[in-house]
Amino acid sequence: MTTNLKISLGIGAVVALILALIVAAVVMFGDGRAQTPATDSTARTAPAQFLVREDSHRLSTAADGKVTLVEFLDFECEGCGAVFPHMERIRAEYAGRINLVVRYFPMPGHRNADLAARVAEAAARQGEFEVMYTRLFETQTQWGEASESKEAFFLDLAERAGLDMAAFKRDLDAPATAERVRKDQGDGLALGVQGTPTVFFNGSPLDVEPSYDNLKAKIDAVLRS
Amino acid sequence: MTTAPASIVTRSLPYVLVTGGGLGLLAAFLLTVERLRLAADAGYLPTCNLNPIISCGSVMKTEQASLFGFPNPLIGLAAFAVLVTVGAALLAGARFHAWFWYGLQAGVVAGAVFVHWLIFQSLYRIGALCPYCMLVWVATVVVCWYVTLANAEAGRLPRSGVLLRLARYHTVVLVLWTVAVGGLILQRFWSYWIM
């Protein structure tokens, strides 16, 4: 065997060993969330306690509760931005007739996703979740996909929305706000959410794209029955 | 022309060109087909996934995927086909003038530079990995490395002392490159895989 081959195989073996150790460490010492419920994302009904919490943000509430839509979203995800207008049409058309709940699920690959979720949550502390939810999506192209912090942009957004800025800044940096976002994310992971937007229709993951037409067809079918 | 027995690197070059070029060609072809499908399905709603290894579709919609105003894989279709042809010609006993080798050298270096730019974009700007694209990265770098070493051994490159010494450890360099890029990928997407 040549020296070249020996060294190559040697490095390969060392790297394989290191990778094996890392995998073993993650399996043994990881918090095991990856193995928790509902990883088979078939049309099983999601455990209700993970889907909607007392403090979850509702964009619409129905008295009868026949239809409940829960969307796990990332304000920076362009897919969520694309679904946003569809959701807004559904919200306008079925206001008060369906439950529409949104949950935070910021993606680790999006630089400002977690911050945006905290911005929405800080606005929610002043009762202005809906305003911020709408504005974050409407302005997504102006701040999304950035590689630097967009905090200044968000502060400006909050100011224009007429929020109490002192309280907003305090809430934005409060550990409780970050914790609230992480709790939503944790529920999503427990439900087997792998990406955004993930929409649950009456407890089951939506089996079609969350477009206006698809959602309308499903909602009408249930409301008519 | 050298009369000394050709080194393992020079002897391997035709096979590297045929297989590397062939795999690159296959990847470029699959990427082109997928790009055409994507164009046909304009109403498609993208999604963001925790898993960074995603279908090439979402990577293809980025600006970087059409750097020169048309989809990058079209370059691959032409360039990798040339590599396969050159490899086959060498296997058939062809001999090329020096200017041909310089042309090949310029081409593979340009390819390697482009590929490293794409690696950077994929990791740090787009934040997603596309399997076919990664096949193109590997094929391009391997071919560039062997063409460069073969040119150095044939005395066609100036000041090639370092290269000649590295030629003795030709696969070590490739293994180190793979480990480095793999390490960057792991580091960049660590949180996705651990969550």
Coordinates of C-alpha atoms in Angstrom, one line a residue:
Chain A
M1 CA 0.0 0.0 0.0
T2 CA 1.4 3.4 -0.9
T3 CA 1.9 6.2 1.7
N4 CA -0.7 8.2 -0.1
L5 CA -3.3 5.6 0.3
K6 CA -2.4 4.9 3.9
I7 CA -2.7 8.5 4.9
S8 CA -6.0 8.9 3.0
L9 CA -7.5 5.9 4.6
G10 CA -6.2 7.0 8.0
I11 CA -7.8 10.4 7.8
G12 CA -11.0 8.7 6.6
A13 CA -11.0 6.3 9.5
V14 CA -10.4 9.1 12.1
V15 CA -13.2 11.2 10.6
A16 CA -15.5 8.2 10.6
L17 CA -14.6 7.6 14.2
I18 CA -15.2 11.2 15.3
L19 CA -18.6 11.2 13.5
A20 CA -19.6 8.0 15.2
L21 CA -18.6 9.4 18.6
I22 CA -20.7 12.6 17.9
V23 CA -23.7 10.5 16.8
A24 CA -23.3 8.3 19.9
A25 CA -23.0 11.4 22.1
V26 CA -26.1 13.0 20.6
V27 CA -28.1 9.8 21.0
M28 CA -27.0 9.3 24.6
F29 CA -27.0 12.8 25.9
G30 CA -29.4 14.6 23.6
D31 CA -32.8 15.5 25.1
G32 CA -34.4 12.9 22.9
R33 CA -37.0 15.4 21.5
A34 CA -36.4 13.9 18.1
Q35 CA -37.9 10.6 19.2
T36 CA -41.0 12.1 20.9
P37 CA -44.5 11.8 19.6
A38 CA -46.0 11.8 16.1
T39 CA -42.9 11.6 14.0
D40 CA -45.0 9.7 11.5
S41 CA -46.8 12.7 10.1
T42 CA -49.7 10.6 8.7
A43 CA -53.2 11.9 9.2
R44 CA -53.2 11.1 12.9
T45 CA -54.9 13.5 15.2
A46 CA -52.4 15.6 17.0
P47 CA -52.5 15.7 20.8
A48 CA -54.8 18.6 21.6
Q49 CA -52.7 20.0 24.4
F50 CA -49.8 20.7 22.0
L51 CA -51.9 22.3 19.3
V52 CA -53.6 25.2 21.0
R53 CA -52.6 26.6 24.4
E54 CA -54.4 29.0 26.6
D55 CA -52.0 31.8 25.5
S56 CA -51.9 30.9 21.8
H57 CA -52.8 33.8 19.5
R58 CA -56.2 33.5 17.9
L59 CA -56.9 35.5 14.7
S60 CA -60.5 34.4 14.7
T61 CA -62.6 32.6 17.3
A62 CA -65.8 30.6 16.6
A63 CA -68.5 30.0 19.1
D64 CA -69.2 26.5 17.8
G65 CA -65.6 25.5 17.3
K66 CA -66.4 23.1 14.4
V67 CA -63.3 24.2 12.5
T68 CA -59.9 24.9 14.0
L69 CA -57.0 25.8 11.9
V70 CA -53.6 26.0 13.5
E71 CA -50.6 27.3 11.6
F72 CA -47.1 26.9 12.7
L73 CA -45.2 29.7 11.0
D74 CA -41.9 31.5 10.6
F75 CA -42.2 35.2 9.8
E76 CA -39.0 35.0 7.7
C77 CA -40.0 31.9 5.7
E78 CA -41.0 32.8 2.2
G79 CA -43.4 29.9 2.1
C80 CA -45.3 31.4 5.0
G81 CA -45.1 34.8 3.2
A82 CA -46.7 33.1 0.2
V83 CA -49.4 31.5 2.2
F84 CA -50.1 34.7 4.2
P85 CA -52.5 36.3 1.6
H86 CA -54.4 33.0 1.4
M87 CA -54.8 32.9 5.2
E88 CA -55.9 36.5 5.2
R89 CA -58.7 35.8 2.7
I90 CA -59.8 32.8 4.8
R91 CA -59.6 35.0 7.9
A92 CA -61.7 37.8 6.3
E93 CA -64.3 35.4 4.9
Y94 CA -64.7 33.2 8.0
A95 CA -64.1 35.7 10.8
G96 CA -66.1 34.5 13.8
R97 CA -67.1 31.2 12.1
I98 CA -63.8 29.3 12.5
N99 CA -61.0 29.2 15.0
L100 CA -57.7 30.4 13.5
V101 CA -54.7 30.0 15.6
V102 CA -51.1 30.9 14.8
R103 CA -48.0 29.5 16.6
Y104 CA -44.4 30.5 16.4
F105 CA -42.0 28.2 14.7
P106 CA -38.8 30.2 13.8
M107 CA -36.3 28.3 11.7
P108 CA -32.7 28.2 12.8
G109 CA -31.5 29.0 9.3
H110 CA -33.3 32.3 9.2
R111 CA -31.2 35.1 10.8
N112 CA -34.1 37.2 12.0
A113 CA -36.8 34.6 12.4
D114 CA -36.5 34.3 16.2
L115 CA -36.3 38.1 16.6
A116 CA -39.4 38.6 14.4
A117 CA -41.3 36.1 16.6
R118 CA -40.3 38.1 19.7
V119 CA -41.3 41.3 17.9
A120 CA -44.8 39.8 17.4
E121 CA -44.9 38.6 20.9
A122 CA -43.8 42.0 22.4
A123 CA -46.6 43.6 20.3
A124 CA -49.0 41.0 21.7
R125 CA -48.2 42.1 25.2
Q126 CA -49.8 45.4 24.2
G127 CA -52.7 43.6 22.6
E128 CA -51.4 44.3 19.1
F129 CA -50.4 40.8 17.9
E130 CA -52.7 41.0 14.8
V131 CA -51.2 44.3 13.6
M132 CA -47.6 43.1 14.0
Y133 CA -48.4 39.7 12.4
T134 CA -49.8 41.5 9.4
R135 CA -47.0 44.0 9.1
L136 CA -44.2 41.5 9.5
F137 CA -45.5 39.5 6.5
E138 CA -46.3 42.5 4.5
T139 CA -42.8 43.8 4.9
Q140 CA -41.1 40.4 4.7
T141 CA -39.3 41.1 1.4
Q142 CA -37.7 44.2 3.0
W143 CA -36.1 42.4 6.0
G144 CA -36.2 38.6 5.1
E145 CA -33.1 36.6 4.1
A146 CA -30.8 39.2 5.6
S147 CA -27.5 38.2 7.2
E148 CA -27.5 40.9 9.8
S149 CA -29.9 41.8 12.6
K150 CA -32.9 43.7 11.5
E151 CA -33.8 45.0 15.0
A152 CA -33.7 48.7 13.9
F153 CA -36.2 47.9 11.1
F154 CA -38.5 46.1 13.6
L155 CA -38.3 49.0 16.1
D156 CA -39.3 51.3 13.3
L157 CA -42.2 49.0 12.4
A158 CA -43.4 49.0 16.0
E159 CA -43.1 52.8 16.3
R160 CA -45.2 53.2 13.2
A161 CA -47.8 50.8 14.5
G162 CA -48.1 53.3 17.4
L163 CA -46.9 50.9 20.1
D164 CA -45.6 52.1 23.5
M165 CA -42.0 51.9 22.6
A166 CA -40.5 51.8 26.1
A167 CA -42.7 48.8 26.9
F168 CA -42.0 47.2 23.5
K169 CA -38.3 47.4 23.9
R170 CA -38.5 46.0 27.4
D171 CA -40.7 43.1 26.3
L172 CA -38.6 42.4 23.2
D173 CA -35.6 41.6 25.4
A174 CA -37.5 40.0 28.3
P175 CA -36.5 36.3 28.9
A176 CA -40.3 35.6 29.2
T177 CA -40.8 36.7 25.6
A178 CA -38.1 34.4 24.3
E179 CA -39.4 31.6 26.5
R180 CA -42.9 32.1 25.0
V181 CA -41.5 31.7 21.5
R182 CA -39.5 28.6 22.5
K183 CA -42.6 27.1 24.0
D184 CA -44.5 27.3 20.7
Q185 CA -41.6 25.9 18.9
G186 CA -41.3 23.0 21.4
D187 CA -45.0 22.2 20.9
G188 CA -44.4 22.2 17.1
L189 CA -41.5 19.8 17.5
A190 CA -43.5 17.6 19.8
L191 CA -46.2 17.5 17.1
G192 CA -43.6 16.4 14.5
V193 CA -43.5 19.8 12.7
Q194 CA -40.6 19.7 10.3
G195 CA -41.0 22.9 8.4
T196 CA -43.2 25.9 7.8
P197 CA -45.9 26.6 7.1
T198 CA -47.4 23.6 8.7
V199 CA -51.2 23.8 9.1
F200 CA -53.3 21.5 11.2
F201 CA -56.9 21.2 10.2
N202 CA -59.0 20.0 13.2
G203 CA -56.0 18.3 14.7
S204 CA -54.7 16.7 11.5
P205 CA -51.8 17.9 9.4
L206 CA -53.3 19.4 6.2
D207 CA -52.9 16.9 3.4
V208 CA -53.0 19.6 0.7
E209 CA -51.2 23.0 0.1
P210 CA -52.7 25.6 2.3
S211 CA -54.0 27.7 -0.6
Y212 CA -57.3 29.7 -0.3
D213 CA -59.2 27.2 -2.5
N214 CA -58.0 24.1 -0.7
L215 CA -58.8 25.6 2.7
K216 CA -62.2 26.9 1.6
A217 CA -63.2 23.5 0.3
K218 CA -62.2 21.8 3.5
I219 CA -63.9 24.4 5.8
D220 CA -67.1 24.5 3.8
A221 CA -67.3 20.7 3.9
V222 CA -67.2 20.7 7.7
L223 CA -69.4 23.8 8.2
R224 CA -72.1 22.5 6.0
S225 CA -72.3 19.2 7.8
Chain B
M1 CA 6.7 14.3 -24.5
T2 CA 8.0 12.3 -21.6
T3 CA 9.4 8.8 -22.0
A4 CA 9.6 8.0 -18.3
P5 CA 6.8 5.7 -17.1
A6 CA 3.8 7.8 -16.4
S7 CA 2.9 8.3 -12.7
I8 CA -0.3 7.0 -11.2
V9 CA -1.8 10.5 -11.4
T10 CA -1.2 10.8 -15.1
R11 CA -2.3 7.3 -15.8
S12 CA -5.5 7.9 -13.8
L13 CA -6.4 11.2 -15.5
P14 CA -8.4 9.6 -18.4
Y15 CA -10.6 7.6 -16.0
V16 CA -11.0 10.6 -13.7
L17 CA -12.1 12.7 -16.6
V18 CA -14.6 10.1 -17.9
T19 CA -16.1 9.3 -14.5
G20 CA -15.9 12.8 -13.0
G21 CA -17.2 14.3 -16.2
G22 CA -19.9 11.6 -16.5
L23 CA -21.2 12.1 -12.9
G24 CA -21.1 15.9 -13.3
L25 CA -23.0 15.5 -16.6
L26 CA -25.6 13.3 -15.0
A27 CA -26.1 15.9 -12.1
A28 CA -26.3 18.8 -14.5
F29 CA -28.8 16.9 -16.6
L30 CA -31.0 16.1 -13.6
L31 CA -30.8 19.7 -12.4
T32 CA -31.8 21.0 -15.9
V33 CA -34.8 18.6 -16.0
E34 CA -35.9 19.7 -12.5
R35 CA -35.5 23.4 -13.5
L36 CA -37.8 22.8 -16.5
R37 CA -40.4 21.1 -14.3
L38 CA -40.2 24.0 -11.9
A39 CA -40.8 26.5 -14.7
A40 CA -43.9 24.5 -15.8
D41 CA -45.3 24.6 -12.3
A42 CA -45.4 28.3 -11.5
G43 CA -48.1 28.1 -8.9
Y44 CA -46.0 26.1 -6.5
L45 CA -45.9 27.4 -2.9
P46 CA -42.5 27.0 -1.4
T47 CA -42.0 25.7 2.1
C48 CA -39.2 26.1 4.6
N49 CA -37.9 23.0 6.2
L50 CA -35.9 22.1 9.2
N51 CA -34.0 19.7 7.1
P52 CA -31.4 21.7 5.1
I53 CA -31.0 18.9 2.5
I54 CA -33.9 19.8 0.4
S55 CA -35.1 19.2 -3.1
C56 CA -33.1 21.2 -5.5
G57 CA -36.2 23.2 -6.5
S58 CA -35.9 25.7 -3.7
V59 CA -32.2 26.3 -4.3
M60 CA -32.9 26.7 -8.0
K61 CA -35.2 29.6 -7.5
T62 CA -32.4 31.7 -6.1
E63 CA -30.5 34.4 -8.0
Q64 CA -27.3 32.5 -7.5
A65 CA -28.7 29.5 -9.4
S66 CA -28.7 31.6 -12.6
L67 CA -25.6 33.7 -12.1
F68 CA -25.2 34.6 -15.8
G69 CA -28.9 35.1 -16.4
F70 CA -29.6 31.5 -17.4
P71 CA -29.7 28.4 -15.2
N72 CA -26.2 27.3 -14.1
P73 CA -26.7 23.6 -15.0
L74 CA -26.7 24.6 -18.7
I75 CA -23.0 25.4 -18.3
G76 CA -22.5 22.0 -16.7
L77 CA -24.2 20.2 -19.6
A78 CA -21.7 21.6 -22.0
A79 CA -18.6 21.6 -19.8
F80 CA -18.9 18.1 -18.3
A81 CA -19.6 16.6 -21.8
V82 CA -16.3 18.1 -22.9
L83 CA -14.5 16.5 -20.0
V84 CA -15.9 13.0 -20.8
T85 CA -14.9 13.5 -24.4
V86 CA -11.3 14.5 -23.5
G87 CA -11.1 11.5 -21.2
A88 CA -12.4 9.1 -23.8
A89 CA -10.0 10.6 -26.4
L90 CA -7.0 10.0 -24.0
L91 CA -8.1 6.4 -23.5
A92 CA -8.2 6.0 -27.2
G93 CA -4.6 7.1 -27.4
A94 CA -5.0 10.7 -28.4
R95 CA -2.1 13.2 -27.9
F96 CA -2.8 16.9 -27.4
H97 CA -0.7 20.0 -28.1
A98 CA 0.3 22.1 -25.1
W99 CA -2.3 24.8 -25.9
F100 CA -5.1 22.2 -25.6
W101 CA -3.9 21.3 -22.1
Y102 CA -3.7 25.0 -21.2
G103 CA -7.2 25.4 -22.4
L104 CA -8.3 22.5 -20.3
Q105 CA -6.4 23.8 -17.3
A106 CA -8.1 27.3 -17.6
G107 CA -11.5 25.6 -17.9
V108 CA -11.2 23.4 -14.8
V109 CA -9.8 26.2 -12.7
A110 CA -12.7 28.5 -13.8
G111 CA -15.0 25.6 -12.9
A112 CA -13.4 25.1 -9.5
V113 CA -13.6 28.8 -8.7
F114 CA -17.3 28.9 -9.7
V115 CA -18.0 25.8 -7.6
H116 CA -16.4 27.3 -4.5
W117 CA -18.4 30.4 -4.9
L118 CA -21.5 28.2 -5.1
I119 CA -20.5 26.3 -2.0
F120 CA -20.2 29.6 -0.1
Q121 CA -23.5 30.8 -1.4
S122 CA -25.2 27.5 -0.6
L123 CA -23.9 27.4 2.9
Y124 CA -24.0 31.0 4.0
R125 CA -26.4 32.9 1.8
I126 CA -29.1 30.4 0.7
G127 CA -28.8 28.2 3.7
A128 CA -29.8 25.0 2.0
L129 CA -28.1 22.0 0.4
C130 CA -29.1 20.3 -2.8
P131 CA -27.7 16.8 -3.4
Y132 CA -27.2 17.1 -7.2
C133 CA -25.4 20.4 -6.7
M134 CA -23.1 18.7 -4.2
L135 CA -22.3 16.0 -6.7
V136 CA -21.3 18.8 -9.1
W137 CA -19.0 20.3 -6.4
V138 CA -17.1 17.0 -5.9
A139 CA -16.9 16.1 -9.6
T140 CA -15.5 19.6 -10.5
V141 CA -12.9 19.7 -7.7
V142 CA -11.7 16.1 -8.4
V143 CA -11.3 16.8 -12.1
C144 CA -9.6 20.1 -11.5
W145 CA -7.1 18.5 -9.1
Y146 CA -6.1 15.7 -11.4
V147 CA -5.9 17.9 -14.5
T148 CA -3.6 20.3 -12.6
L149 CA -1.4 17.5 -11.3
A150 CA -1.1 15.9 -14.7
N151 CA -0.2 19.2 -16.2
A152 CA 2.4 19.8 -13.5
E153 CA 3.9 16.3 -14.1
A154 CA 4.1 17.0 -17.8
G155 CA 6.1 20.1 -17.0
R156 CA 3.4 22.4 -18.5
L157 CA 3.0 24.5 -15.3
P158 CA 5.6 27.0 -14.1
R159 CA 7.0 26.6 -10.6
S160 CA 5.2 23.3 -10.0
G161 CA 7.6 21.9 -7.3
V162 CA 4.9 22.1 -4.6
L163 CA 2.4 20.5 -6.9
L164 CA 4.8 17.6 -7.7
R165 CA 5.3 17.0 -4.1
L166 CA 1.6 17.1 -3.5
A167 CA 1.0 14.7 -6.4
R168 CA 2.6 12.0 -4.2
Y169 CA -0.3 12.5 -1.8
H170 CA -3.0 13.1 -4.4
T171 CA -5.9 11.5 -2.6
V172 CA -4.9 12.9 0.8
V173 CA -5.5 16.4 -0.6
L174 CA -8.9 15.4 -1.8
V175 CA -9.8 13.7 1.4
L176 CA -8.7 16.8 3.4
W177 CA -10.8 19.0 1.0
T178 CA -13.8 16.7 1.6
V179 CA -13.4 16.7 5.3
A180 CA -13.1 20.6 5.3
V181 CA -16.2 21.1 3.3
G182 CA -18.1 18.4 5.2
G183 CA -17.0 20.1 8.4
L184 CA -18.3 23.5 7.3
I185 CA -21.6 21.8 6.4
L186 CA -21.9 20.2 9.8
Q187 CA -20.9 23.4 11.6
R188 CA -23.3 25.5 9.5
F189 CA -26.3 23.2 9.9
W190 CA -25.5 21.8 13.3
S191 CA -28.7 23.3 14.9
Y192 CA -30.9 21.8 12.3
W193 CA -29.7 18.3 12.9
I194 CA -29.6 18.5 16.6
M195 CA -33.0 20.0 17.1

